[in-house]
PDB file of C-alpha atoms in Angstrom:
ATOM      1  CA  MET A   1     -35.297  90.893  -9.255  1.00 96.00           C
ATOM      2  CA  LEU A   2     -31.699  91.373  -8.234  1.00 98.00           C
ATOM      3  CA  THR A   3     -30.716  94.872  -7.181  1.00 98.00           C
ATOM      4  CA  ILE A   4     -26.974  95.330  -6.964  1.00 98.00           C
ATOM      5  CA  GLU A   5     -24.655  98.302  -6.609  1.00 97.00           C
ATOM      6  CA  GLN A   6     -22.400  99.294  -9.476  1.00 97.00           C
ATOM      7  CA  GLU A   7     -19.229  98.782  -7.443  1.00 97.00           C
ATOM      8  CA  ILE A   8     -20.131  95.189  -6.558  1.00 98.00           C
ATOM      9  CA  TYR A   9     -21.278  94.457 -10.102  1.00 98.00           C
ATOM     10  CA  ASP A  10     -17.922  95.739 -11.366  1.00 97.00           C
ATOM     11  CA  ALA A  11     -16.021  93.674  -8.790  1.00 98.00           C
ATOM     12  CA  ILE A  12     -17.755  90.466  -9.886  1.00 98.00           C
ATOM     13  CA  VAL A  13     -17.025  91.196 -13.542  1.00 98.00           C
ATOM     14  CA  ALA A  14     -13.383  92.052 -12.765  1.00 97.00           C
ATOM     15  CA  HIS A  15     -12.957  88.792 -10.836  1.00 98.00           C
ATOM     16  CA  ALA A  16     -14.412  86.783 -13.720  1.00 98.00           C
ATOM     17  CA  ARG A  17     -12.078  88.509 -16.219  1.00 97.00           C
ATOM     18  CA  ARG A  18      -9.044  88.017 -13.992  1.00 97.00           C
ATOM     19  CA  ASP A  19      -9.589  84.276 -13.527  1.00 97.00           C
ATOM     20  CA  HIS A  20     -10.497  83.562 -17.159  1.00 97.00           C
ATOM     21  CA  PRO A  21     -10.083  80.901 -18.619  1.00 97.00           C
ATOM     22  CA  ASP A  22     -10.817  79.257 -15.261  1.00 98.00           C
ATOM     23  CA  GLU A  23     -14.166  79.784 -13.643  1.00 98.00           C
ATOM     24  CA  ALA A  24     -14.294  82.452 -10.938  1.00 98.00           C
ATOM     25  CA  CYS A  25     -16.651  82.162  -7.976  1.00 98.00           C
ATOM     26  CA  GLY A  26     -17.727  83.997  -4.865  1.00 98.00           C
ATOM     27  CA  VAL A  27     -20.493  85.359  -2.725  1.00 98.00           C
ATOM     28  CA  VAL A  28     -22.021  88.709  -1.949  1.00 98.00           C
ATOM     29  CA  ALA A  29     -23.299  88.593   1.598  1.00 98.00           C
ATOM     30  CA  GLY A  30     -25.991  90.801   3.058  1.00 98.00           C
ATOM     31  CA  PRO A  31     -28.047  91.152   6.221  1.00 98.00           C
ATOM     32  CA  GLU A  32     -30.290  88.119   6.721  1.00 95.00           C
ATOM     33  CA  GLY A  33     -33.679  88.631   5.105  1.00 95.00           C
ATOM     34  CA  SER A  34     -32.697  91.983   3.565  1.00 96.00           C
ATOM     35  CA  ASP A  35     -32.123  90.778  -0.007  1.00 97.00           C
ATOM     36  CA  ARG A  36     -29.353  93.405  -0.179  1.00 97.00           C
ATOM     37  CA  PRO A  37     -26.015  92.153  -1.545  1.00 98.00           C
ATOM     38  CA  GLU A  38     -23.520  94.326   0.345  1.00 97.00           C
ATOM     39  CA  ARG A  39     -20.290  92.522   1.162  1.00 98.00           C
ATOM     40  CA  PHE A  40     -18.322  91.226  -1.820  1.00 98.00           C
ATOM     41  CA  ILE A  41     -16.373  88.070  -1.012  1.00 98.00           C
ATOM     42  CA  PRO A  42     -14.379  86.578  -3.891  1.00 98.00           C
ATOM     43  CA  MET A  43     -13.543  82.923  -3.268  1.00 98.00           C
ATOM     44  CA  VAL A  44     -10.830  80.675  -4.639  1.00 98.00           C
ATOM     45  CA  ASN A  45     -12.050  78.123  -7.139  1.00 98.00           C
ATOM     46  CA  ALA A  46     -10.561  75.037  -5.484  1.00 98.00           C
ATOM     47  CA  ALA A  47     -11.253  73.086  -8.668  1.00 97.00           C
ATOM     48  CA  GLY A  48      -9.094  75.546 -10.672  1.00 97.00           C
ATOM     49  CA  SER A  49     -10.970  74.519 -13.778  1.00 98.00           C
ATOM     50  CA  PRO A  50     -12.487  76.094 -16.901  1.00 97.00           C
ATOM     51  CA  THR A  51     -15.552  73.864 -16.537  1.00 97.00           C
ATOM     52  CA  PHE A  52     -16.110  73.480 -12.795  1.00 98.00           C
ATOM     53  CA  TYR A  53     -15.996  75.507  -9.622  1.00 98.00           C
ATOM     54  CA  GLU A  54     -16.049  74.584  -5.979  1.00 98.00           C
ATOM     55  CA  PHE A  55     -15.303  76.550  -2.815  1.00 98.00           C
ATOM     56  CA  ASP A  56     -12.521  74.992  -0.757  1.00 97.00           C
ATOM     57  CA  SER A  57     -14.179  73.156   2.145  1.00 96.00           C
ATOM     58  CA  THR A  58     -12.160  74.910   4.872  1.00 96.00           C
ATOM     59  CA  GLU A  59     -12.796  78.333   3.335  1.00 98.00           C
ATOM     60  CA  LEU A  60     -16.461  77.450   2.973  1.00 98.00           C
ATOM     61  CA  LEU A  61     -16.748  76.809   6.710  1.00 98.00           C
ATOM     62  CA  ALA A  62     -14.888  80.027   7.539  1.00 98.00           C
ATOM     63  CA  LEU A  63     -17.192  81.963   5.205  1.00 98.00           C
ATOM     64  CA  TYR A  64     -20.378  80.608   6.729  1.00 97.00           C
ATOM     65  CA  LYS A  65     -19.160  81.100  10.292  1.00 96.00           C
ATOM     66  CA  ASP A  66     -18.251  84.679   9.470  1.00 97.00           C
ATOM     67  CA  MET A  67     -21.626  85.359   7.854  1.00 97.00           C
ATOM     68  CA  ASP A  68     -23.335  83.731  10.830  1.00 94.00           C
ATOM     69  CA  ALA A  69     -21.474  85.960  13.275  1.00 96.00           C
ATOM     70  CA  ARG A  70     -22.559  89.025  11.294  1.00 98.00           C
ATOM     71  CA  ASP A  71     -26.192  87.846  10.885  1.00 97.00           C
ATOM     72  CA  GLU A  72     -25.646  87.696   7.153  1.00 97.00           C
ATOM     73  CA  GLU A  73     -26.591  85.254   4.454  1.00 96.00           C
ATOM     74  CA  PRO A  74     -25.320  84.699   0.914  1.00 98.00           C
ATOM     75  CA  VAL A  75     -27.585  87.052  -1.045  1.00 98.00           C
ATOM     76  CA  VAL A  76     -25.669  86.429  -4.275  1.00 98.00           C
ATOM     77  CA  VAL A  77     -23.710  83.318  -5.240  1.00 98.00           C
ATOM     78  CA  TYR A  78     -21.805  84.058  -8.424  1.00 98.00           C
ATOM     79  CA  HIS A  79     -19.596  82.164 -10.824  1.00 98.00           C
ATOM     80  CA  SER A  80     -18.398  82.529 -14.368  1.00 98.00           C
ATOM     81  CA  HIS A  81     -18.689  80.452 -17.477  1.00 98.00           C
ATOM     82  CA  THR A  82     -15.684  80.927 -19.681  1.00 97.00           C
ATOM     83  CA  ALA A  83     -16.735  79.188 -22.894  1.00 97.00           C
ATOM     84  CA  THR A  84     -20.506  79.024 -22.720  1.00 97.00           C
ATOM     85  CA  GLU A  85     -23.422  81.374 -22.126  1.00 97.00           C
ATOM     86  CA  ALA A  86     -24.305  82.823 -18.736  1.00 98.00           C
ATOM     87  CA  TYR A  87     -27.001  80.250 -18.072  1.00 98.00           C
ATOM     88  CA  PRO A  88     -26.936  77.643 -15.266  1.00 98.00           C
ATOM     89  CA  SER A  89     -25.530  74.312 -16.410  1.00 98.00           C
ATOM     90  CA  ARG A  90     -27.105  71.022 -15.430  1.00 97.00           C
ATOM     91  CA  THR A  91     -24.452  70.726 -12.705  1.00 97.00           C
ATOM     92  CA  ASP A  92     -25.220  74.237 -11.451  1.00 98.00           C
ATOM     93  CA  ILE A  93     -28.879  73.343 -11.156  1.00 98.00           C
ATOM     94  CA  GLY A  94     -28.206  70.002  -9.474  1.00 96.00           C
ATOM     95  CA  LEU A  95     -25.880  71.493  -6.869  1.00 97.00           C
ATOM     96  CA  ALA A  96     -27.699  74.762  -6.141  1.00 97.00           C
ATOM     97  CA  SER A  97     -28.349  74.658  -2.416  1.00 96.00           C
ATOM     98  CA  GLU A  98     -29.195  78.213  -1.401  1.00 96.00           C
ATOM     99  CA  PRO A  99     -32.912  78.668  -2.099  1.00 93.00           C
ATOM    100  CA  ASN A 100     -32.784  82.297  -0.943  1.00 94.00           C
ATOM    101  CA  ALA A 101     -29.813  83.292  -3.085  1.00 98.00           C
ATOM    102  CA  HIS A 102     -29.628  85.010  -6.423  1.00 98.00           C
ATOM    103  CA  TYR A 103     -27.395  82.862  -8.623  1.00 98.00           C
ATOM    104  CA  VAL A 104     -25.388  85.220 -10.800  1.00 98.00           C
ATOM    105  CA  LEU A 105     -23.701  83.895 -13.935  1.00 98.00           C
ATOM    106  CA  VAL A 106     -21.116  85.897 -15.803  1.00 98.00           C
ATOM    107  CA  SER A 107     -19.812  84.754 -19.171  1.00 98.00           C
ATOM    108  CA  THR A 108     -16.355  85.783 -20.287  1.00 97.00           C
ATOM    109  CA  ARG A 109     -16.508  83.784 -23.522  1.00 96.00           C
ATOM    110  CA  GLU A 110     -16.526  86.896 -25.717  1.00 94.00           C
ATOM    111  CA  HIS A 111     -13.573  88.876 -24.416  1.00 93.00           C
ATOM    112  CA  GLY A 112     -11.755  86.642 -21.931  1.00 94.00           C
ATOM    113  CA  ASN A 113      -9.349  88.645 -19.782  1.00 93.00           C
ATOM    114  CA  SER A 114      -9.875  91.805 -21.835  1.00 91.00           C
ATOM    115  CA  GLU A 115     -12.208  94.731 -21.392  1.00 90.00           C
ATOM    116  CA  GLY A 116     -15.472  94.545 -23.247  1.00 88.00           C
ATOM    117  CA  PRO A 117     -19.061  93.723 -22.489  1.00 89.00           C
ATOM    118  CA  VAL A 118     -19.795  90.551 -20.530  1.00 93.00           C
ATOM    119  CA  GLU A 119     -23.019  88.681 -20.060  1.00 96.00           C
ATOM    120  CA  PHE A 120     -24.243  89.192 -16.485  1.00 98.00           C
ATOM    121  CA  ARG A 121     -27.453  87.356 -15.638  1.00 98.00           C
ATOM    122  CA  SER A 122     -29.234  86.349 -12.466  1.00 98.00           C
ATOM    123  CA  TYR A 123     -31.424  83.392 -11.563  1.00 98.00           C
ATOM    124  CA  ARG A 124     -33.316  81.753  -8.777  1.00 98.00           C
ATOM    125  CA  ILE A 125     -32.641  78.043  -8.633  1.00 98.00           C
ATOM    126  CA  ILE A 126     -35.094  76.229  -6.387  1.00 95.00           C
ATOM    127  CA  ASP A 127     -35.714  72.470  -6.389  1.00 93.00           C
ATOM    128  CA  GLY A 128     -34.162  72.160  -9.814  1.00 95.00           C
ATOM    129  CA  VAL A 129     -36.260  74.937 -11.343  1.00 97.00           C
ATOM    130  CA  VAL A 130     -34.410  77.882 -12.901  1.00 98.00           C
ATOM    131  CA  THR A 131     -36.112  81.262 -13.087  1.00 98.00           C
ATOM    132  CA  GLU A 132     -34.245  84.126 -14.683  1.00 98.00           C
ATOM    133  CA  GLU A 133     -34.776  87.535 -13.114  1.00 98.00           C
ATOM    134  CA  GLU A 134     -34.105  91.137 -13.995  1.00 98.00           C
ATOM    135  CA  VAL A 135     -30.864  92.749 -12.786  1.00 98.00           C
ATOM    136  CA  THR A 136     -31.010  96.372 -11.646  1.00 98.00           C
ATOM    137  CA  ILE A 137     -27.715  98.160 -11.074  1.00 97.00           C
ATOM    138  CA  THR A 138     -27.805 101.089  -8.684  1.00 96.00           C
ATOM    139  CA  PRO A 139     -25.198 103.769  -8.002  1.00 95.00           C
ATOM    140  CA  THR A 140     -22.750 102.831  -5.256  1.00 87.00           C
ATOM    141  CA  GLN A 141     -23.754 104.069  -1.788  1.00 79.00           C
ATOM    142  CA  LYS A 142     -21.051 106.093  -0.095  1.00 66.00           C
ATOM    143  CA  THR A 143     -21.886 104.592   3.282  1.00 58.00           C
ATOM    144  CA  GLN A 144     -21.188 101.065   2.124  1.00 51.00           C
ATOM    145  CA  GLU A 145     -19.169  99.076   4.607  1.00 56.00           C
ATOM    146  CA  ALA A 146     -15.695  98.246   3.406  1.00 56.00           C
ATOM    147  CA  SER A 147     -15.361  94.561   2.701  1.00 58.00           C
ATOM    148  CA  THR A 148     -12.438  92.324   3.264  1.00 56.00           C
ATOM    149  CA  PRO A 149     -12.211  89.079   1.361  1.00 59.00           C
TER     150      PRO A 149
ATOM    151  CA  MET B   1     -24.816  62.738  25.114  1.00 56.00           C
ATOM    152  CA  ALA B   2     -25.593  66.025  23.391  1.00 92.00           C
ATOM    153  CA  ILE B   3     -23.975  67.185  20.198  1.00 97.00           C
ATOM    154  CA  GLU B   4     -25.026  70.410  18.538  1.00 97.00           C
ATOM    155  CA  VAL B   5     -25.622  70.051  14.820  1.00 98.00           C
ATOM    156  CA  ARG B   6     -25.857  73.174  12.664  1.00 97.00           C
ATOM    157  CA  ILE B   7     -28.310  72.700   9.825  1.00 98.00           C
ATOM    158  CA  PRO B   8     -27.985  74.559   6.496  1.00 97.00           C
ATOM    159  CA  THR B   9     -30.958  76.447   5.055  1.00 94.00           C
ATOM    160  CA  ILE B  10     -31.677  73.821   2.416  1.00 95.00           C
ATOM    161  CA  LEU B  11     -32.130  71.086   5.059  1.00 97.00           C
ATOM    162  CA  ARG B  12     -34.205  73.086   7.513  1.00 97.00           C
ATOM    163  CA  THR B  13     -37.367  71.649   5.979  1.00 96.00           C
ATOM    164  CA  TYR B  14     -36.439  68.530   7.991  1.00 98.00           C
ATOM    165  CA  THR B  15     -35.948  70.421  11.266  1.00 98.00           C
ATOM    166  CA  ASP B  16     -39.065  72.629  11.274  1.00 97.00           C
ATOM    167  CA  GLY B  17     -36.881  75.543  10.318  1.00 96.00           C
ATOM    168  CA  ALA B  18     -34.419  75.100  13.192  1.00 97.00           C
ATOM    169  CA  LYS B  19     -30.877  76.294  12.457  1.00 95.00           C
ATOM    170  CA  ALA B  20     -29.432  73.877  14.986  1.00 97.00           C
ATOM    171  CA  VAL B  21     -30.637  70.655  16.545  1.00 98.00           C
ATOM    172  CA  GLU B  22     -29.226  68.292  19.125  1.00 97.00           C
ATOM    173  CA  GLY B  23     -28.240  64.742  18.477  1.00 97.00           C
ATOM    174  CA  SER B  24     -26.199  61.964  19.963  1.00 97.00           C
ATOM    175  CA  GLY B  25     -23.821  59.252  18.864  1.00 97.00           C
ATOM    176  CA  GLY B  26     -20.246  58.075  19.306  1.00 97.00           C
ATOM    177  CA  THR B  27     -19.483  58.398  15.611  1.00 98.00           C
ATOM    178  CA  LEU B  28     -20.745  60.584  12.780  1.00 98.00           C
ATOM    179  CA  SER B  29     -22.546  57.573  11.383  1.00 97.00           C
ATOM    180  CA  ALA B  30     -24.380  57.004  14.686  1.00 98.00           C
ATOM    181  CA  LEU B  31     -25.196  60.703  14.929  1.00 98.00           C
ATOM    182  CA  ILE B  32     -26.751  60.696  11.468  1.00 98.00           C
ATOM    183  CA  ASP B  33     -28.888  57.671  12.413  1.00 97.00           C
ATOM    184  CA  ASP B  34     -29.972  59.497  15.555  1.00 98.00           C
ATOM    185  CA  LEU B  35     -30.867  62.608  13.527  1.00 98.00           C
ATOM    186  CA  GLU B  36     -32.859  60.481  11.111  1.00 98.00           C
ATOM    187  CA  GLY B  37     -34.978  59.246  14.045  1.00 97.00           C
ATOM    188  CA  ASN B  38     -36.040  62.775  14.912  1.00 97.00           C
ATOM    189  CA  HIS B  39     -35.911  64.305  11.434  1.00 98.00           C
ATOM    190  CA  PRO B  40     -36.961  61.606   8.981  1.00 98.00           C
ATOM    191  CA  GLY B  41     -35.523  62.080   5.502  1.00 97.00           C
ATOM    192  CA  ILE B  42     -32.416  63.974   6.517  1.00 98.00           C
ATOM    193  CA  LYS B  43     -30.099  60.955   6.311  1.00 98.00           C
ATOM    194  CA  GLU B  44     -30.838  60.477   2.632  1.00 97.00           C
ATOM    195  CA  ARG B  45     -29.624  64.034   2.027  1.00 97.00           C
ATOM    196  CA  LEU B  46     -26.324  63.443   3.805  1.00 98.00           C
ATOM    197  CA  VAL B  47     -25.211  59.991   2.744  1.00 97.00           C
ATOM    198  CA  GLU B  48     -25.467  57.805  -0.302  1.00 96.00           C
ATOM    199  CA  ASP B  49     -24.821  54.247  -1.244  1.00 91.00           C
ATOM    200  CA  LYS B  50     -21.492  53.934  -3.019  1.00 86.00           C
ATOM    201  CA  SER B  51     -20.904  50.489  -4.482  1.00 85.00           C
ATOM    202  CA  GLY B  52     -22.408  48.670  -1.527  1.00 86.00           C
ATOM    203  CA  SER B  53     -21.115  50.867   1.277  1.00 90.00           C
ATOM    204  CA  VAL B  54     -22.615  54.021   2.685  1.00 93.00           C
ATOM    205  CA  ASP B  55     -20.570  57.206   2.426  1.00 95.00           C
ATOM    206  CA  LEU B  56     -21.056  60.931   2.749  1.00 96.00           C
ATOM    207  CA  ARG B  57     -22.433  62.553  -0.352  1.00 96.00           C
ATOM    208  CA  ARG B  58     -19.732  64.119  -2.483  1.00 95.00           C
ATOM    209  CA  PHE B  59     -21.193  67.606  -2.297  1.00 96.00           C
ATOM    210  CA  VAL B  60     -22.077  67.655   1.385  1.00 97.00           C
ATOM    211  CA  ASN B  61     -19.454  68.903   3.814  1.00 98.00           C
ATOM    212  CA  VAL B  62     -19.582  67.921   7.471  1.00 98.00           C
ATOM    213  CA  TYR B  63     -17.270  69.419  10.065  1.00 98.00           C
ATOM    214  CA  ILE B  64     -16.620  68.302  13.628  1.00 98.00           C
ATOM    215  CA  ASN B  65     -15.226  71.156  15.721  1.00 98.00           C
ATOM    216  CA  ASP B  66     -14.203  72.930  12.482  1.00 97.00           C
ATOM    217  CA  GLU B  67     -12.441  69.897  10.985  1.00 97.00           C
ATOM    218  CA  ASP B  68     -13.679  68.522   7.692  1.00 98.00           C
ATOM    219  CA  VAL B  69     -14.666  64.938   8.573  1.00 98.00           C
ATOM    220  CA  ARG B  70     -13.100  63.691   5.341  1.00 96.00           C
ATOM    221  CA  PHE B  71      -9.736  64.181   7.028  1.00 96.00           C
ATOM    222  CA  ILE B  72     -10.695  62.506  10.302  1.00 97.00           C
ATOM    223  CA  GLY B  73     -12.353  59.272   9.289  1.00 96.00           C
ATOM    224  CA  GLY B  74     -15.480  60.289   7.405  1.00 96.00           C
ATOM    225  CA  LEU B  75     -18.578  58.559   8.763  1.00 97.00           C
ATOM    226  CA  ASP B  76     -16.389  56.748  11.321  1.00 97.00           C
ATOM    227  CA  ALA B  77     -15.122  60.040  12.767  1.00 98.00           C
ATOM    228  CA  GLU B  78     -15.508  59.952  16.524  1.00 97.00           C
ATOM    229  CA  LEU B  79     -17.743  62.272  18.479  1.00 97.00           C
ATOM    230  CA  ALA B  80     -17.869  63.246  22.114  1.00 96.00           C
ATOM    231  CA  ASP B  81     -20.296  65.133  24.299  1.00 94.00           C
ATOM    232  CA  GLY B  82     -20.157  68.851  23.598  1.00 95.00           C
ATOM    233  CA  ASP B  83     -18.775  68.526  20.077  1.00 97.00           C
ATOM    234  CA  GLN B  84     -20.158  70.823  17.456  1.00 97.00           C
ATOM    235  CA  VAL B  85     -21.081  69.473  14.053  1.00 98.00           C
ATOM    236  CA  VAL B  86     -21.686  71.749  11.080  1.00 98.00           C
ATOM    237  CA  VAL B  87     -23.313  70.571   7.867  1.00 98.00           C
ATOM    238  CA  LEU B  88     -22.750  72.684   4.752  1.00 98.00           C
ATOM    239  CA  PRO B  89     -23.636  71.817   1.198  1.00 98.00           C
ATOM    240  CA  ALA B  90     -20.764  72.453  -1.193  1.00 97.00           C
ATOM    241  CA  VAL B  91     -20.956  75.658  -3.184  1.00 98.00           C
ATOM    242  CA  ALA B  92     -20.066  74.225  -6.546  1.00 98.00           C
ATOM    243  CA  GLY B  93     -21.172  73.863 -10.114  1.00 97.00           C
ATOM    244  CA  GLY B  94     -20.018  73.695 -13.662  1.00 95.00           C
TER     245      GLY B  94
END
């Protein structure tokens, strides 16, 4: 199960809406081993594409070094689908390389850049096997550390 | 000659869970061969055969002292004692 705070959930959805019709992508980091997604880090989709996403390689290194320095790991890896359902594509499954992460898929196919409900689903992707999991949204904690992208 | 190599989570099955290992080699290619000697199977995850020649896998990023090796010669990129190598799988999908 993925447990995520309302504020971070909203930030992921807002990012997906903003970048529609291109795919949006990013990470929510959290303390290693905690399974708590705490620090929202939107990333640039270097592919700038409606059907593909990829973190820029230099930004990827900076991200991982930063998480390393903070004893964090990517608890959530998210991206959007802009014309299809919020289910991992064959490419998503083939390239998934964080066995401890929750892979969040948001679909903006219904409302695009506009307000309106979006599909928000979470999966484990391990060795090519996709397992969908429940998403629980909790009220935002006041003590949450401010995050800088 | 010791070179520190940072190993991503997904490849730690080859390093008994170690986040970093040491290797040696004058080029990235030689380093990967050296790693393969101590961590059999890891090479296959880093490189692939592309029309007869071996190259880095498209969705594996390797950095030498924070430089993406694709900009400094790929597998022929030169290494020296004390260099730090970081391996990171691409975060990508469709």
